[in-house]
Coordinates of C-alpha atoms in Angstrom, one line a residue:
X1 CA 0.0 0.0 0.0
X2 CA 1.5 3.3 -1.1
X3 CA 1.0 6.8 0.3
X4 CA 0.4 9.8 -1.9
X5 CA -0.1 13.4 -0.9
X6 CA -2.7 15.4 -2.9
X7 CA -2.0 19.0 -2.0
X8 CA -5.2 20.6 -3.1
X9 CA -4.5 23.7 -1.1
X10 CA -1.3 24.7 0.4
X11 CA -2.8 27.1 3.0
X12 CA -1.7 26.5 6.6
X13 CA -5.3 26.1 7.6
X14 CA -5.8 23.2 5.2
X15 CA -7.6 20.2 6.6
X16 CA -5.8 16.8 6.8
X17 CA -7.9 14.0 5.3
X18 CA -6.9 10.4 4.9
X19 CA -8.4 8.2 2.1
X20 CA -7.7 4.5 2.2
X21 CA -8.5 2.1 -0.7
X22 CA -7.7 -1.6 -0.4
X23 CA -6.1 -3.9 -3.0
X24 CA -9.4 -5.6 -3.7
X25 CA -12.7 -3.6 -4.1
X26 CA -16.1 -5.3 -4.0
X27 CA -18.4 -3.2 -6.3
X28 CA -20.5 -3.5 -9.4
X29 CA -21.3 -1.2 -12.3
X30 CA -19.4 1.1 -14.7
X31 CA -18.8 3.7 -11.9
X32 CA -19.3 4.1 -8.2
X33 CA -18.7 6.8 -5.6
X34 CA -15.4 7.1 -3.7
X35 CA -17.3 6.6 -0.5
X36 CA -18.5 3.1 -1.6
X37 CA -14.9 1.8 -1.9
X38 CA -12.8 4.0 0.4
X39 CA -12.4 4.7 4.0
X40 CA -12.4 8.5 4.4
X41 CA -11.3 10.1 7.7
X42 CA -10.2 13.4 9.1
X43 CA -11.2 16.9 8.0
X44 CA -14.8 18.3 8.5
X45 CA -18.0 16.6 7.5
X46 CA -18.6 18.8 4.5
X47 CA -15.3 17.9 2.8
X48 CA -15.7 14.2 3.7
X49 CA -19.2 14.4 2.1
X50 CA -17.8 16.0 -1.1
X51 CA -15.1 13.4 -1.4
X52 CA -17.5 10.5 -0.6
X53 CA -19.9 11.6 -3.4
X54 CA -17.1 11.8 -6.1
X55 CA -17.7 9.4 -9.0
X56 CA -14.8 7.3 -10.1
X57 CA -14.7 5.3 -13.3
X58 CA -12.8 2.0 -13.4
X59 CA -10.9 0.7 -16.3
X60 CA -12.6 -2.7 -16.7
X61 CA -12.1 -4.6 -13.4
X62 CA -9.3 -2.2 -12.3
X63 CA -9.5 1.1 -10.4
X64 CA -6.3 3.1 -11.0
X65 CA -4.6 5.5 -8.7
X66 CA -4.5 8.0 -11.5
X67 CA -8.4 7.9 -11.8
X68 CA -8.8 8.5 -8.1
X69 CA -6.3 11.4 -8.2
X70 CA -8.1 12.9 -11.2
X71 CA -11.5 12.8 -9.4
X72 CA -10.0 14.4 -6.3
X73 CA -8.3 17.1 -8.4
X74 CA -11.5 18.0 -10.1
X75 CA -13.5 18.2 -6.9
X76 CA -14.6 21.1 -4.7
X77 CA -12.5 19.9 -1.8
X78 CA -10.3 23.0 -2.2
X79 CA -9.4 23.4 1.5
X80 CA -7.9 19.9 2.1
X81 CA -4.5 18.3 2.3
X82 CA -5.3 14.7 1.3
X83 CA -3.3 11.5 2.1
X84 CA -4.2 8.8 -0.3
X85 CA -3.3 5.2 0.6
X86 CA -3.8 2.8 -2.3
X87 CA -1.9 0.6 -4.7
X88 CA -1.3 1.7 -8.3
X89 CA -4.2 -0.6 -9.3
X90 CA -7.0 -1.9 -7.1
X91 CA -8.8 -5.0 -8.4
X92 CA -12.6 -4.9 -8.6
X93 CA -14.7 -8.0 -7.9
X94 CA -18.5 -8.4 -7.9
X95 CA -20.0 -8.5 -4.4
X96 CA -21.0 -12.0 -3.3
X97 CA -24.7 -12.8 -3.1
X98 CA -25.6 -13.4 0.6
X99 CA -28.4 -15.5 1.8
X100 CA -30.5 -18.4 0.4
X101 CA -33.0 -18.3 -2.4
X102 CA -36.6 -18.1 -1.3
X103 CA -39.3 -20.0 -3.1
X104 CA -40.3 -16.8 -4.9
X105 CA -36.7 -16.3 -6.1
X106 CA -36.5 -19.9 -7.3
X107 CA -39.8 -19.5 -9.3
X108 CA -38.5 -16.3 -10.9
X109 CA -35.2 -18.1 -11.9
X110 CA -37.2 -21.0 -13.4
X111 CA -39.3 -18.6 -15.4
X112 CA -36.4 -16.3 -16.4
X113 CA -35.9 -18.1 -19.8
X114 CA -39.4 -17.6 -20.9
X115 CA -39.5 -14.0 -19.7
X116 CA -36.2 -13.3 -21.4
X117 CA -37.9 -14.4 -24.7
X118 CA -40.1 -11.2 -24.4
X119 CA -37.1 -8.9 -24.6
X120 CA -36.7 -8.9 -28.4
X121 CA -40.5 -8.6 -28.8
X122 CA -40.6 -5.5 -26.5
X123 CA -37.6 -3.9 -28.3
X124 CA -39.3 -4.5 -31.6
X125 CA -42.6 -3.0 -30.5
X126 CA -40.9 0.1 -29.1
X127 CA -38.2 0.5 -31.7
X128 CA -35.8 0.8 -28.8
X129 CA -32.0 0.7 -29.4
X130 CA -31.0 0.4 -25.8
X131 CA -31.6 -2.5 -23.3
X132 CA -34.8 -3.4 -21.6
X133 CA -35.4 -5.7 -18.7
X134 CA -38.7 -7.5 -18.4
X135 CA -40.1 -9.0 -15.2
X136 CA -43.4 -10.8 -14.7
X137 CA -45.3 -12.2 -11.8
X138 CA -46.2 -15.4 -13.7
X139 CA -44.9 -17.5 -16.6
X140 CA -45.3 -16.3 -20.2
X141 CA -48.5 -17.9 -21.7
X142 CA -48.3 -20.1 -24.7
X143 CA -49.5 -18.6 -28.0
X144 CA -48.9 -15.6 -30.2
X145 CA -48.8 -12.0 -28.9
X146 CA -51.8 -10.0 -30.2
X147 CA -51.7 -6.9 -28.1
X148 CA -50.4 -4.2 -27.8
X149 CA -49.3 -3.2 -31.3
X150 CA -46.6 -0.9 -29.9
X151 CA -45.0 0.2 -26.6
X152 CA -43.6 3.7 -25.9
X153 CA -40.0 3.5 -24.6
X154 CA -39.9 4.5 -20.9
X155 CA -43.3 2.9 -20.1
X156 CA -42.8 1.3 -16.7
X157 CA -45.5 -1.4 -17.1
X158 CA -47.6 -3.0 -19.8
X159 CA -50.3 -5.7 -20.2
X160 CA -49.5 -8.3 -22.9
X161 CA -52.3 -10.5 -24.4
X162 CA -51.6 -13.8 -26.1
X163 CA -53.9 -16.1 -28.1
X164 CA -53.1 -19.8 -28.0
X165 CA -53.9 -22.5 -30.6
X166 CA -57.4 -23.1 -29.2
X167 CA -58.2 -19.4 -29.6
X168 CA -58.1 -18.7 -25.8
X169 CA -56.7 -15.3 -24.9
X170 CA -54.5 -14.9 -21.8
X171 CA -53.0 -11.8 -20.3
X172 CA -49.7 -11.2 -18.7
X173 CA -48.7 -8.0 -16.7
X174 CA -45.0 -7.1 -17.0
X175 CA -42.8 -4.4 -15.5
X176 CA -40.2 -2.8 -17.8
X177 CA -36.9 -1.2 -17.0
X178 CA -35.3 0.7 -19.9
X179 CA -31.6 1.3 -20.0
X180 CA -29.5 3.3 -22.5
X181 CA -26.0 4.6 -22.6
X182 CA -26.0 8.3 -21.9
X183 CA -23.2 10.9 -21.4
X184 CA -22.2 11.9 -17.9
X185 CA -20.0 14.8 -16.8
X186 CA -16.5 13.6 -16.0
X187 CA -15.7 16.8 -14.2
X188 CA -17.5 19.9 -12.9
X189 CA -18.7 21.9 -15.8
X190 CA -19.4 25.6 -15.3
X191 CA -22.1 27.6 -17.0
X192 CA -20.8 29.0 -20.2
X193 CA -18.1 26.3 -20.6
X194 CA -17.8 24.8 -24.1
X195 CA -18.3 21.0 -23.9
X196 CA -15.4 18.8 -25.0
X197 CA -15.2 15.1 -25.5
X198 CA -12.8 14.9 -22.6
X199 CA -15.5 16.2 -20.3
X200 CA -17.8 13.3 -21.0
X201 CA -18.0 9.6 -20.1
X202 CA -20.6 7.1 -21.4
X203 CA -22.5 5.0 -18.8
X204 CA -25.7 3.0 -18.9
X205 CA -28.6 4.6 -17.2
X206 CA -32.2 3.7 -16.4
X207 CA -34.4 5.8 -18.7
X208 CA -37.9 7.2 -18.1
X209 CA -37.6 10.1 -20.6
X210 CA -36.2 8.9 -23.9
X211 CA -34.6 11.6 -26.0
X212 CA -34.0 13.9 -23.0
X213 CA -30.4 12.9 -22.4
X214 CA -27.2 13.2 -24.5
X215 CA -26.5 9.8 -26.0
X216 CA -23.2 10.5 -27.7
X217 CA -20.6 13.2 -27.8
X218 CA -21.3 13.9 -31.5
X219 CA -24.7 15.2 -30.6
X220 CA -23.3 18.2 -28.8
X221 CA -20.2 19.2 -30.6
X222 CA -19.7 23.0 -30.1
X223 CA -22.4 23.2 -27.4
X224 CA -22.0 25.2 -24.2
X225 CA -23.5 24.6 -20.7
X226 CA -26.4 26.9 -19.9
X227 CA -26.1 26.0 -16.1
X228 CA -23.5 24.5 -13.8
X229 CA -23.3 20.7 -14.2
X230 CA -21.7 18.6 -11.4
X231 CA -19.3 15.8 -11.9
X232 CA -21.1 12.5 -12.3
X233 CA -24.4 14.2 -13.4
X234 CA -26.2 12.8 -16.5
X235 CA -26.3 15.5 -19.1
X236 CA -29.7 16.7 -20.3
X237 CA -30.0 18.2 -23.8
X238 CA -31.9 21.0 -22.1
X239 CA -28.8 21.9 -20.0
X240 CA -26.9 22.8 -23.2
X241 CA -27.0 25.6 -25.7
X242 CA -25.8 25.7 -29.3
X243 CA -25.0 28.7 -31.4
X244 CA -26.2 26.8 -34.5
X245 CA -29.5 28.1 -36.0
X246 CA -32.1 25.5 -37.0
X247 CA -33.5 26.8 -40.2
X248 CA -37.1 27.0 -41.3
X249 CA -38.1 23.9 -43.3
X250 CA -35.6 21.5 -41.6
X251 CA -36.9 18.0 -41.1
X252 CA -36.8 17.1 -37.4
X253 CA -38.0 14.4 -35.0
X254 CA -41.0 15.6 -32.9
X255 CA -40.9 14.1 -29.4
X256 CA -44.2 14.4 -27.5
X257 CA -44.1 13.7 -23.7
X258 CA -46.8 13.0 -21.3
X259 CA -45.4 12.2 -17.8
X260 CA -43.1 9.2 -18.2
X261 CA -44.6 8.3 -21.6
X262 CA -43.4 9.6 -25.0
X263 CA -44.1 9.3 -28.7
X264 CA -42.2 10.5 -31.8
X265 CA -43.2 11.6 -35.3
X266 CA -41.4 13.2 -38.2
X267 CA -41.9 16.9 -38.6
X268 CA -40.8 20.1 -40.3
X269 CA -39.8 23.4 -38.7
X270 CA -41.9 26.5 -39.7
X271 CA -39.6 29.1 -38.1
X272 CA -35.8 29.6 -37.6
X273 CA -34.6 29.0 -34.0
X274 CA -31.8 28.0 -31.8
X275 CA -31.7 25.0 -29.3
X276 CA -33.7 25.9 -26.3
X277 CA -36.1 28.3 -28.2
X278 CA -39.8 27.6 -29.0
X279 CA -40.8 27.5 -32.6
X280 CA -43.7 26.4 -34.7
X281 CA -43.5 22.9 -36.3
X282 CA -45.9 20.7 -38.3
X283 CA -46.2 17.0 -38.8
X284 CA -44.6 15.8 -41.9
X285 CA -47.5 13.5 -42.8
X286 CA -50.2 16.1 -42.0
X287 CA -49.8 19.8 -42.9
X288 CA -52.9 20.7 -40.9
X289 CA -51.3 19.8 -37.6
X290 CA -49.2 22.7 -36.3
X291 CA -47.5 22.5 -32.9
X292 CA -45.4 24.7 -30.6
X293 CA -42.2 22.9 -29.8
X294 CA -38.9 23.6 -28.0
X295 CA -35.8 22.9 -30.1
X296 CA -33.6 20.2 -28.4
X297 CA -30.9 20.1 -31.1
X298 CA -30.6 20.4 -34.9
X299 CA -32.5 17.1 -35.4
X300 CA -35.2 17.0 -32.7
X301 CA -37.8 19.2 -31.0
X302 CA -39.9 18.5 -27.9
X303 CA -43.6 19.0 -27.3
X304 CA -45.1 18.9 -23.8
X305 CA -48.6 17.4 -23.6
X306 CA -50.7 18.7 -20.8

């Protein structure tokens, strides 16, 4: 175990804080907070809380000392003298499952194969390019799915109806968890900062508002932050501003939202505007339908349904 000093502030009044990270870390996911894997002592409660909430991003199954130092250096713990005790690389292992399976757990495991067969069906019905987890309280009925004809991504639950060979119809209620890779802030980003690829990291996230988050860095090339964005925060398109003007007559994707549900349609802008501004748009398949929408980016606008 090696000791490193992180002199965030050289003032005489600087706090002394000790961070200890073992050789082996038990954690899961593409990122976790420093407080989940480290023992943090000394200093005041505010600074310990800041350090505990820092997101660190492993490289596969390894957490590097460099990544921990980077996270500390980008933090708001500006009045601390930090002693970091950790090896150059800490190995990450998945936490062990504790306890015995209950009867309910066993039933879910036995049914998991049939429930997993619904995943490609749900993705096809929703035209979803991310992942979706499906859970059900009972086995999947035999027969062909006849309803619904489509599912809006982000919908938390649905009722599926199947018709078997005898013509009998059975229903199955399922819960749906939608996951998609979105961009997170790798450092604190201040209002007015231009967004760079180095500021972003991609992580899977459970989604209830498809289309609201930045999915890849190319979406926001040249954008600036219109508010402060904290390290580890998922980046909403509404948090960013572009100097690019969306011209009248541009074909865009219209995203209509109602609570957690959403639907999309092709549309055309009827006015010039910049991301964040409200403009008139119309449906591409029906010139009579005119809507007021907020521009998300050059390719999509958002309509809020009351």
